[in-house]
mmCIF file of C-alpha atoms in Angstrom:
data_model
loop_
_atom_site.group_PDB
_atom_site.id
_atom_site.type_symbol
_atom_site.label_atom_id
_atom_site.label_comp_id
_atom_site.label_asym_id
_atom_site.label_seq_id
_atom_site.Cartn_x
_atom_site.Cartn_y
_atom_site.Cartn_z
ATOM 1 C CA UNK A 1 100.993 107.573 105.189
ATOM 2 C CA UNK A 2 102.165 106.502 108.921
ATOM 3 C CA UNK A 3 105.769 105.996 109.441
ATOM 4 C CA UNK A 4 105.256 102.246 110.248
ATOM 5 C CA UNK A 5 103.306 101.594 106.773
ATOM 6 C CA UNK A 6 106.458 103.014 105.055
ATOM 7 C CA UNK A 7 108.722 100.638 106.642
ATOM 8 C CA UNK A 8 106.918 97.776 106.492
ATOM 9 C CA UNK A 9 106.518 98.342 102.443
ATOM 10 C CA UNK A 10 110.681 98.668 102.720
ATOM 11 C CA UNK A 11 110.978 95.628 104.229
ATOM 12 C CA UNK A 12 108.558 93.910 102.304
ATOM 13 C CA UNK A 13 110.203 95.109 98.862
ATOM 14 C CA UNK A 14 113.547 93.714 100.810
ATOM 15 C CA UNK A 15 112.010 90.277 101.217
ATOM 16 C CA UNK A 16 110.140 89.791 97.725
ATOM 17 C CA UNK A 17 112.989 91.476 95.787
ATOM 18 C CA UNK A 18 116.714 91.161 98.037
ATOM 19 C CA UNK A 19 116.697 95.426 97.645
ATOM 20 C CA UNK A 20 117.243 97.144 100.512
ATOM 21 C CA UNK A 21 116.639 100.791 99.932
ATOM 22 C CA UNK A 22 119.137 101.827 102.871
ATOM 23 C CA UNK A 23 122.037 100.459 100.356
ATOM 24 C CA UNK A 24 123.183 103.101 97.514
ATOM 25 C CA UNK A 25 123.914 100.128 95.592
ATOM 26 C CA UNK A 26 120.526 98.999 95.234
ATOM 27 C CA UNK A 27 118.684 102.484 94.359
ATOM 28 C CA UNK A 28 119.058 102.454 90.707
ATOM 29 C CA UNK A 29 117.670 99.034 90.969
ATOM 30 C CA UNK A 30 114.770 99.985 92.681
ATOM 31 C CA UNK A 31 114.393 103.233 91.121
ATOM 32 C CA UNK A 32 114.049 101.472 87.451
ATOM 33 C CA UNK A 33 111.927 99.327 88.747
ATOM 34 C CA UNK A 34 109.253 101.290 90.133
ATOM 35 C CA UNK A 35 109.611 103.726 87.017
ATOM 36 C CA UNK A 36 108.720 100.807 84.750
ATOM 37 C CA UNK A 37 105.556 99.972 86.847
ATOM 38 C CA UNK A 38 104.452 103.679 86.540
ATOM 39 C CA UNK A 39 104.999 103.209 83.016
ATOM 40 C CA UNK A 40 103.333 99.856 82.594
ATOM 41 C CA UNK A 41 100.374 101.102 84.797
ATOM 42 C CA UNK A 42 100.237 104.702 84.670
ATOM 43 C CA UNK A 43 96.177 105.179 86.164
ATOM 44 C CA UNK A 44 97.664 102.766 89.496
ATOM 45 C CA UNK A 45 97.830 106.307 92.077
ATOM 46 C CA UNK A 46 96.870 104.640 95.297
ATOM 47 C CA UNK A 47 99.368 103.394 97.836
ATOM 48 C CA UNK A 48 97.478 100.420 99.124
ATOM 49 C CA UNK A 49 97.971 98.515 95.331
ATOM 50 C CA UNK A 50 101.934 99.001 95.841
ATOM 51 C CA UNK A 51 102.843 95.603 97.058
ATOM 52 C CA UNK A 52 100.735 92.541 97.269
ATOM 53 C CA UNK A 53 100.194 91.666 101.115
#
């Protein structure tokens, strides 16, 4: 994945959600988050369905 995808899917998270990854605060946040959508849709591998555009 290019460098500029990955922050662009940071800041996108940051906009839809008021995360920012870069904060410690926010990681377990995120980090639930994303392990309840692997668990609520566990065949969902590929990057591109990650965020909505």
């Amino acid at each position: 994945m290019h460098p500029n995808t990955v922050h662009y899917r940071l800041r996108r998270i940051a906009d839809l959600t008021g995360l920012d990854a870069s904060r410690p605060a926010d990681l377990p946040t995120l980090h639930a988050a994303l392990t309840c959508r692997t668990l609520h849709h566990p065949h969902t591998t590929s990057p591109d369905t990650t965020l909505p555009a």
